[in-house]
Coordinates of C-alpha atoms and ligand atoms in Angstrom, one line a residue:
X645 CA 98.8 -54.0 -115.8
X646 CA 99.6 -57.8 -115.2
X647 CA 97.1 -60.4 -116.4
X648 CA 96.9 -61.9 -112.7
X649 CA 93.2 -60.4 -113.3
X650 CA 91.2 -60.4 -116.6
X651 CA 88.8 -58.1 -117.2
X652 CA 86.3 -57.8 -120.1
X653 CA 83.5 -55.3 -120.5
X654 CA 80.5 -55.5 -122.7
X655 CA 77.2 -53.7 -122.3
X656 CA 78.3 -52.4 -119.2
X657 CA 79.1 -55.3 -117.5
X658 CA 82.6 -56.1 -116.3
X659 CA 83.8 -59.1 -115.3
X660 CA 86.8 -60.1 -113.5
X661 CA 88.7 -63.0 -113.8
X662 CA 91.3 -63.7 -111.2
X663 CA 93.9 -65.6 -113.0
X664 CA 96.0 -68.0 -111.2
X665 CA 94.7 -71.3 -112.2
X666 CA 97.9 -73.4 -111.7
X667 CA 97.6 -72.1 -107.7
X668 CA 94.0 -72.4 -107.7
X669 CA 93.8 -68.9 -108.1
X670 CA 95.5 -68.2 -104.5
X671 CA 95.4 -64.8 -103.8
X672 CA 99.4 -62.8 -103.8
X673 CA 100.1 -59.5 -103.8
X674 CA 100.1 -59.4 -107.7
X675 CA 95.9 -60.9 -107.4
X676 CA 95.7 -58.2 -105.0
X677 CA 97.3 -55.1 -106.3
X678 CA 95.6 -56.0 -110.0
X679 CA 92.1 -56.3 -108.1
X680 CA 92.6 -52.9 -106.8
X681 CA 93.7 -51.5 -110.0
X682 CA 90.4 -52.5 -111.5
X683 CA 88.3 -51.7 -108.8
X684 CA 89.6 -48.0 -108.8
X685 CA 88.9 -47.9 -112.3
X686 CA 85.4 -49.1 -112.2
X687 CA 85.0 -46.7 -109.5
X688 CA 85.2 -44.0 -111.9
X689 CA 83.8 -45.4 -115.4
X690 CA 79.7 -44.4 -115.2
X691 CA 79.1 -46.6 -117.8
X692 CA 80.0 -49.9 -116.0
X693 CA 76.2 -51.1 -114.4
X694 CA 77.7 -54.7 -112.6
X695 CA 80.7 -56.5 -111.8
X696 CA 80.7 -59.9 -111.8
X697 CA 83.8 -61.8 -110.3
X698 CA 85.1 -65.4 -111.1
X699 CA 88.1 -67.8 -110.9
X700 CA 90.2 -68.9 -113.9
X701 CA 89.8 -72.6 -114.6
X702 CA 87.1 -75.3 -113.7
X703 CA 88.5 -76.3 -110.0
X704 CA 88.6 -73.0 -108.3
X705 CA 87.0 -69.3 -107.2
X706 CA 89.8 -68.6 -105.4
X707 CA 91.2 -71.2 -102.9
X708 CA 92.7 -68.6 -100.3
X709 CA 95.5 -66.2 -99.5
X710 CA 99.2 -67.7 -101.6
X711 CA 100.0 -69.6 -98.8
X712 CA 103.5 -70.7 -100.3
X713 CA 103.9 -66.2 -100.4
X714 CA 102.4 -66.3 -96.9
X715 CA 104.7 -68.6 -95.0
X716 CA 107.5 -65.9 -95.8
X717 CA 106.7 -63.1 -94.8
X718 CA 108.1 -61.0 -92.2
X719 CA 105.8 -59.1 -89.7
X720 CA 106.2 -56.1 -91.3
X721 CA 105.3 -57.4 -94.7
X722 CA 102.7 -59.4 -93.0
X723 CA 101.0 -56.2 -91.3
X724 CA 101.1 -54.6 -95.1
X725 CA 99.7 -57.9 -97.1
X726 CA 96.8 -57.5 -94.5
X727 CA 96.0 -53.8 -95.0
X728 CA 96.2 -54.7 -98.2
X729 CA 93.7 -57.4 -98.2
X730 CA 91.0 -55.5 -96.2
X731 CA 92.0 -52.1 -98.4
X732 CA 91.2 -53.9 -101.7
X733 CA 87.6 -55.5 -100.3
X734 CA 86.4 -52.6 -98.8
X735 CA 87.2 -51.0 -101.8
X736 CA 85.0 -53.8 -103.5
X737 CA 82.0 -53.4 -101.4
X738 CA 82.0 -49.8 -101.7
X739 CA 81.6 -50.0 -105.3
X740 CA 78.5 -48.1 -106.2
X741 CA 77.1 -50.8 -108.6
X742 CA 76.3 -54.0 -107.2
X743 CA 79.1 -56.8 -107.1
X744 CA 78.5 -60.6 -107.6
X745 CA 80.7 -63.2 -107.5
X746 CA 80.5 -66.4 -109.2
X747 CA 82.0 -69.5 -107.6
X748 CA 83.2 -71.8 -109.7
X749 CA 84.8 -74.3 -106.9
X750 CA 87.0 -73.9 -104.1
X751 CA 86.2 -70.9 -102.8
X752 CA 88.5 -70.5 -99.3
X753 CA 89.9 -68.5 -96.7
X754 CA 90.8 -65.5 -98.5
X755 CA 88.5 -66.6 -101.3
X756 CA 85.6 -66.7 -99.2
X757 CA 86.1 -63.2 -97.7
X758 CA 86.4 -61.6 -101.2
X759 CA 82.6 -63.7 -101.7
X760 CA 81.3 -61.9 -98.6
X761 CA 82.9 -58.7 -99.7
X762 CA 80.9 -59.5 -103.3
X763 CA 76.9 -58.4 -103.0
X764 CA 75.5 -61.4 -104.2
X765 CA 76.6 -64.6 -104.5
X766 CA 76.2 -67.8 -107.3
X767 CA 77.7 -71.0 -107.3
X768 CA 78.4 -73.8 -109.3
X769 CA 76.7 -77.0 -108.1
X770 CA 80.8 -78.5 -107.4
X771 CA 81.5 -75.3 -105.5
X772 CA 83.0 -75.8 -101.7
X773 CA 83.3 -73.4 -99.4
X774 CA 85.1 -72.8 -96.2
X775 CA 87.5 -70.7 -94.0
X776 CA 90.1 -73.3 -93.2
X777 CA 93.4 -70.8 -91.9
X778 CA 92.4 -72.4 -88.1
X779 CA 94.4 -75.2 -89.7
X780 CA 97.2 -73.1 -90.8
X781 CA 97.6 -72.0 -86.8
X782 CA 95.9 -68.3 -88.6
X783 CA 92.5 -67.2 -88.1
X784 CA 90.7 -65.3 -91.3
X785 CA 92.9 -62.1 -92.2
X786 CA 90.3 -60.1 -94.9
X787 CA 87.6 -59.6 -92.8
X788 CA 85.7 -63.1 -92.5
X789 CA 85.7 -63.1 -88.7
X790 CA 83.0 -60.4 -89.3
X791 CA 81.5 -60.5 -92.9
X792 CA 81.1 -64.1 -92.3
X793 CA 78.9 -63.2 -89.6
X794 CA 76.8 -60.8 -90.9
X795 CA 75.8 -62.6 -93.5
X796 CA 75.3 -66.3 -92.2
X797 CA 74.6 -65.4 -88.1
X798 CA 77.1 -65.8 -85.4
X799 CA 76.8 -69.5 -84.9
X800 CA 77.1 -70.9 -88.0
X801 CA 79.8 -68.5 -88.8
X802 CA 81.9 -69.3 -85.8
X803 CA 81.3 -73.0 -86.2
X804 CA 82.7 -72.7 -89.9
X805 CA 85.7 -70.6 -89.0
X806 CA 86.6 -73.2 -85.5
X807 CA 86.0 -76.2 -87.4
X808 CA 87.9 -75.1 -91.1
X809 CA 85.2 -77.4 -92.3
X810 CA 84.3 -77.3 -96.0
X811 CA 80.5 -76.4 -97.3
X812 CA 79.4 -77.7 -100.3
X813 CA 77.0 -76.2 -102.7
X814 CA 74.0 -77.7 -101.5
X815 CA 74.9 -76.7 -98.1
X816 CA 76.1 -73.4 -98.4
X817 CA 72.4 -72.4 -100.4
X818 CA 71.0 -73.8 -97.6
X819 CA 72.8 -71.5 -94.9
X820 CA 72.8 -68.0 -97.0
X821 CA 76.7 -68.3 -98.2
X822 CA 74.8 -68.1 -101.8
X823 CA 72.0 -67.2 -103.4
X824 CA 71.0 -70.3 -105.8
X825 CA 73.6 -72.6 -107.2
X826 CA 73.4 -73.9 -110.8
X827 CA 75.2 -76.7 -112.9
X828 CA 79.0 -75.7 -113.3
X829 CA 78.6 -75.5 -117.2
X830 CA 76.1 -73.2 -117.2
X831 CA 77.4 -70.8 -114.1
X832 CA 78.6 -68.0 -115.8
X833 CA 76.4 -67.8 -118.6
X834 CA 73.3 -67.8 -115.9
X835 CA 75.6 -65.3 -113.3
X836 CA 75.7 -62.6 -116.8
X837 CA 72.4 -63.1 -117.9
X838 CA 71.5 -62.0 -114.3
X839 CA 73.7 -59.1 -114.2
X840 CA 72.5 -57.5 -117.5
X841 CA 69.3 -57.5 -116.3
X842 CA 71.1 -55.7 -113.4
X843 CA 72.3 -53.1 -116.0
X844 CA 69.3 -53.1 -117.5
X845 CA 67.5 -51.5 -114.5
X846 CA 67.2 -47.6 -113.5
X847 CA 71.2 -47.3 -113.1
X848 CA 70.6 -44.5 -110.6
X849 CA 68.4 -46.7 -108.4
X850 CA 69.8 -49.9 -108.5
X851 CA 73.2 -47.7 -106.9
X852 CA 71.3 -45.8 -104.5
X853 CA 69.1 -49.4 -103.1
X854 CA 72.6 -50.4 -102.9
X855 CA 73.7 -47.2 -101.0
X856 CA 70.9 -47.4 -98.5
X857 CA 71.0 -51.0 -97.8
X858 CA 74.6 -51.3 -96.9
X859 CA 74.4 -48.1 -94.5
X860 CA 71.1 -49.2 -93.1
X861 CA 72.2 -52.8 -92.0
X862 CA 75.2 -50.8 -89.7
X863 CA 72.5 -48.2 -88.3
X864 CA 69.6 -48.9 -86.0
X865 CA 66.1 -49.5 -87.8
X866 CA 65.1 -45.8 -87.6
X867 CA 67.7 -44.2 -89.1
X868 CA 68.1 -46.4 -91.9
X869 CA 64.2 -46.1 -92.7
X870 CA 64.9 -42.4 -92.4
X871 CA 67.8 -43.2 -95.1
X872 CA 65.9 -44.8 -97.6
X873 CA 63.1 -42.1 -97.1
X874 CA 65.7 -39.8 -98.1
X875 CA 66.7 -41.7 -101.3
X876 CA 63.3 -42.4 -102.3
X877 CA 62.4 -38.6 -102.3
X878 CA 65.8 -37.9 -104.1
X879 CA 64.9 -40.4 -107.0
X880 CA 62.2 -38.1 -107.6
X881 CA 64.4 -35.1 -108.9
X882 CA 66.2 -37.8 -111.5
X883 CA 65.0 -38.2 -115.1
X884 CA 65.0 -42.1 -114.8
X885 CA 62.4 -42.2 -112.2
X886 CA 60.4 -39.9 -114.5
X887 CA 61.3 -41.9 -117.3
X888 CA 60.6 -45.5 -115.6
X889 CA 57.3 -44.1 -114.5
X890 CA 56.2 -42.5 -117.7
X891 CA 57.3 -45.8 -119.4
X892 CA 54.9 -48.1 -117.1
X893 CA 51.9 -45.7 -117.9
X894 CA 53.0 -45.8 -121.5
X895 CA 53.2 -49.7 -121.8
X896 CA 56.6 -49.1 -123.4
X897 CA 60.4 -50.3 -121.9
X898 CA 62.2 -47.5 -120.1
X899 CA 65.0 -45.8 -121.7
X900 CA 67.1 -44.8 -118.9
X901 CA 69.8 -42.2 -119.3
X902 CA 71.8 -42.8 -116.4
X903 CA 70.3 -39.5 -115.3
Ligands
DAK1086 N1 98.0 -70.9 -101.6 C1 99.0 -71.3 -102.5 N2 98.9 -72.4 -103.3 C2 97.7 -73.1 -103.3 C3 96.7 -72.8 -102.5 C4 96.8 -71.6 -101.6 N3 95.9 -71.2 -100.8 N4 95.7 -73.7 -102.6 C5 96.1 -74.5 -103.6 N5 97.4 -74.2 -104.0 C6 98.2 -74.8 -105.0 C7 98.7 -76.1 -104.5 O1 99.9 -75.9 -103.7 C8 99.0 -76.9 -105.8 O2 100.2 -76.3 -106.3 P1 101.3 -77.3 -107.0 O3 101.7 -78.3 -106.0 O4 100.6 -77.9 -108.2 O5 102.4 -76.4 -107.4 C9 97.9 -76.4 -106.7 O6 97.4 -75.2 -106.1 C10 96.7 -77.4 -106.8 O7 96.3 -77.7 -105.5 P2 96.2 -79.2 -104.9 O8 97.1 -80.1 -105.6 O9 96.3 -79.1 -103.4 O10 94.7 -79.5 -105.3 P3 93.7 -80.5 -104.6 O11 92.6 -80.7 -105.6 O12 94.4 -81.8 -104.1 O13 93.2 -79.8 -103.3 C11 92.4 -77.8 -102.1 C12 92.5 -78.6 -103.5 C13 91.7 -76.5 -102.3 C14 91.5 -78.7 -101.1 C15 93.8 -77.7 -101.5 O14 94.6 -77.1 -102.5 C16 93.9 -76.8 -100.3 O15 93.5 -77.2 -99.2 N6 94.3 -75.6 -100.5 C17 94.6 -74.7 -99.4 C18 93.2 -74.1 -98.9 C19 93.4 -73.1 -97.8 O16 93.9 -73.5 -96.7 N7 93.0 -71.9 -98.0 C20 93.1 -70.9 -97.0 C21 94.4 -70.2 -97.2 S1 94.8 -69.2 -95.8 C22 95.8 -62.6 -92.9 C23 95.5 -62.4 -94.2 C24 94.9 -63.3 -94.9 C25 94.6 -64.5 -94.4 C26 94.9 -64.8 -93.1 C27 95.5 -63.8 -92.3 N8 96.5 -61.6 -92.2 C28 97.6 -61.0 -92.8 C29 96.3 -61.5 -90.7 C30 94.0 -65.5 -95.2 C31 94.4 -66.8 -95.1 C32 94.0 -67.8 -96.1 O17 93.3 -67.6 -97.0

């Protein structure tokens, strides 16, 4: 595998680094394909409880799609860098453990679509964000026409994408692009300590709230109650909710088995 993505795991947390500083961490097909490649494997390790995502350097998340890769490309290779693109963040939000991204500066185009692909979202207090490709003649390609959206409301989202303006930190707390923001020194340090308690949680809980949540918001309010319904009676036939509950009467922690 290239190193166009770090990843480190420790007490089943992993984080990803994408690791282009020099470009601002503009995402190619190499970003991509080593994304992918990641994801796919974290799909299938049970140990892994979060994923955290961040930008090499102190300047940016990720500052788009490689525009310099972009601006030659055929049709053809065009059609496949998009598929691509919407393959690998679907992927991403389909994890089963929650995702969250921590934005350690520009975070654009491209860069802000693999945010809104991310479950939760931290910034550094010098983050901006913004989906600028109206400049570039291109609207966004990976899916911020409509994750943007969803998670902002239609107006503000269509008023980002028209105008390519940039949000800053303060700004983009304000409007839901993030949860909290915190001093750029401290981001990722803060961003772990809040994904280990993550993996700290009932493992088969925190995927299943995850689960439900992402299927209810795409189904009308009645079936996704009926959804979570569902989950909550299915928790009952795992060990961990046993386990979580015996623990509370027992005034001990919980040792959860995964289970
Ligand atoms: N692509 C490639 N290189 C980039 C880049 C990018 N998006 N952003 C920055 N860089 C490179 C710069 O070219 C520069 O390289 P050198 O000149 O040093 O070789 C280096 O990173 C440092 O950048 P600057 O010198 O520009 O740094 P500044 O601090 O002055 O400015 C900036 C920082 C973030 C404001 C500026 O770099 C900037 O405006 N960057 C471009 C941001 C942008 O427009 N992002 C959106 C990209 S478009 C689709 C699929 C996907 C998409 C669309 C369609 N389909 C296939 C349909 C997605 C599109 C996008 O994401």
């Amino acid at each position: 595998m290239t190193d166009a993505v770090l990843a480190n795991i420790e007490g089943g947390l992993l984080t990803l680094t994408i690791n282009r500083p020099k470009a601002l961490n503009a995402l190619n097909s190499d970003v991509l394909a080593a994304l992918e490649a990641h994801i796919d494997a974290c799909s299938t390790d049970s140990s892994i409880r979060c994923v955290v995502i961040t930008g090499a350097g102190e300047k940016a998340f990720v500052a788009g799609a490689d525009i310099a890769q972009m601006s030659q490309l055929t049709p053809g290779e065009a059609a496949h860098f998009a598929a691509l693109g919407h393959a690998v963040f679907t992927k991403l939000a389909k994890l089963s453990v929650p995702v969250i991204a921590a934005v350690n500066g520009f975070c654009l185009g491209g860069g802000c679509e693999l945010a809104l692909a991310c479950d939760i979202v931290y910034a550094s207090e010098t983050a901006h964000f913004g989906q600028p490709e109206v400049k570039l003649g291109l609207i966004p390609g990976f899916g911020g026409t409509q994750r943007l959206a969803r998670r902002i409301g239609e107006m503000r989202a269509l008023e980002l994408v028209v105008t390519g303006r940039m949000v800053r930190a303060d700004e983009a707390k304000q409007i839901g692009l993030c949860v909290d923001t915190f001093p750029a020194d401290a981001l990722l340090a803060r961003v772990t300590k809040i994904a280990g308690t993550i993996a700290k949680r009932g493992p088969v809980a925190v995927r299943l709230a995850k689960r439900v949540q992402r299927l209810g918001v795409e189904a009308p309010l009645a079936v996704a109650n009926a959804f979570e319904a569902e989950a909550f009676g299915n928790l009952f036939d795992t060990a961990d909710a046993r386990e979580g509950m015996t623990a509370f009467l027992e005034k001990r922690d919980a040792a959860f088995g995964n289970r």
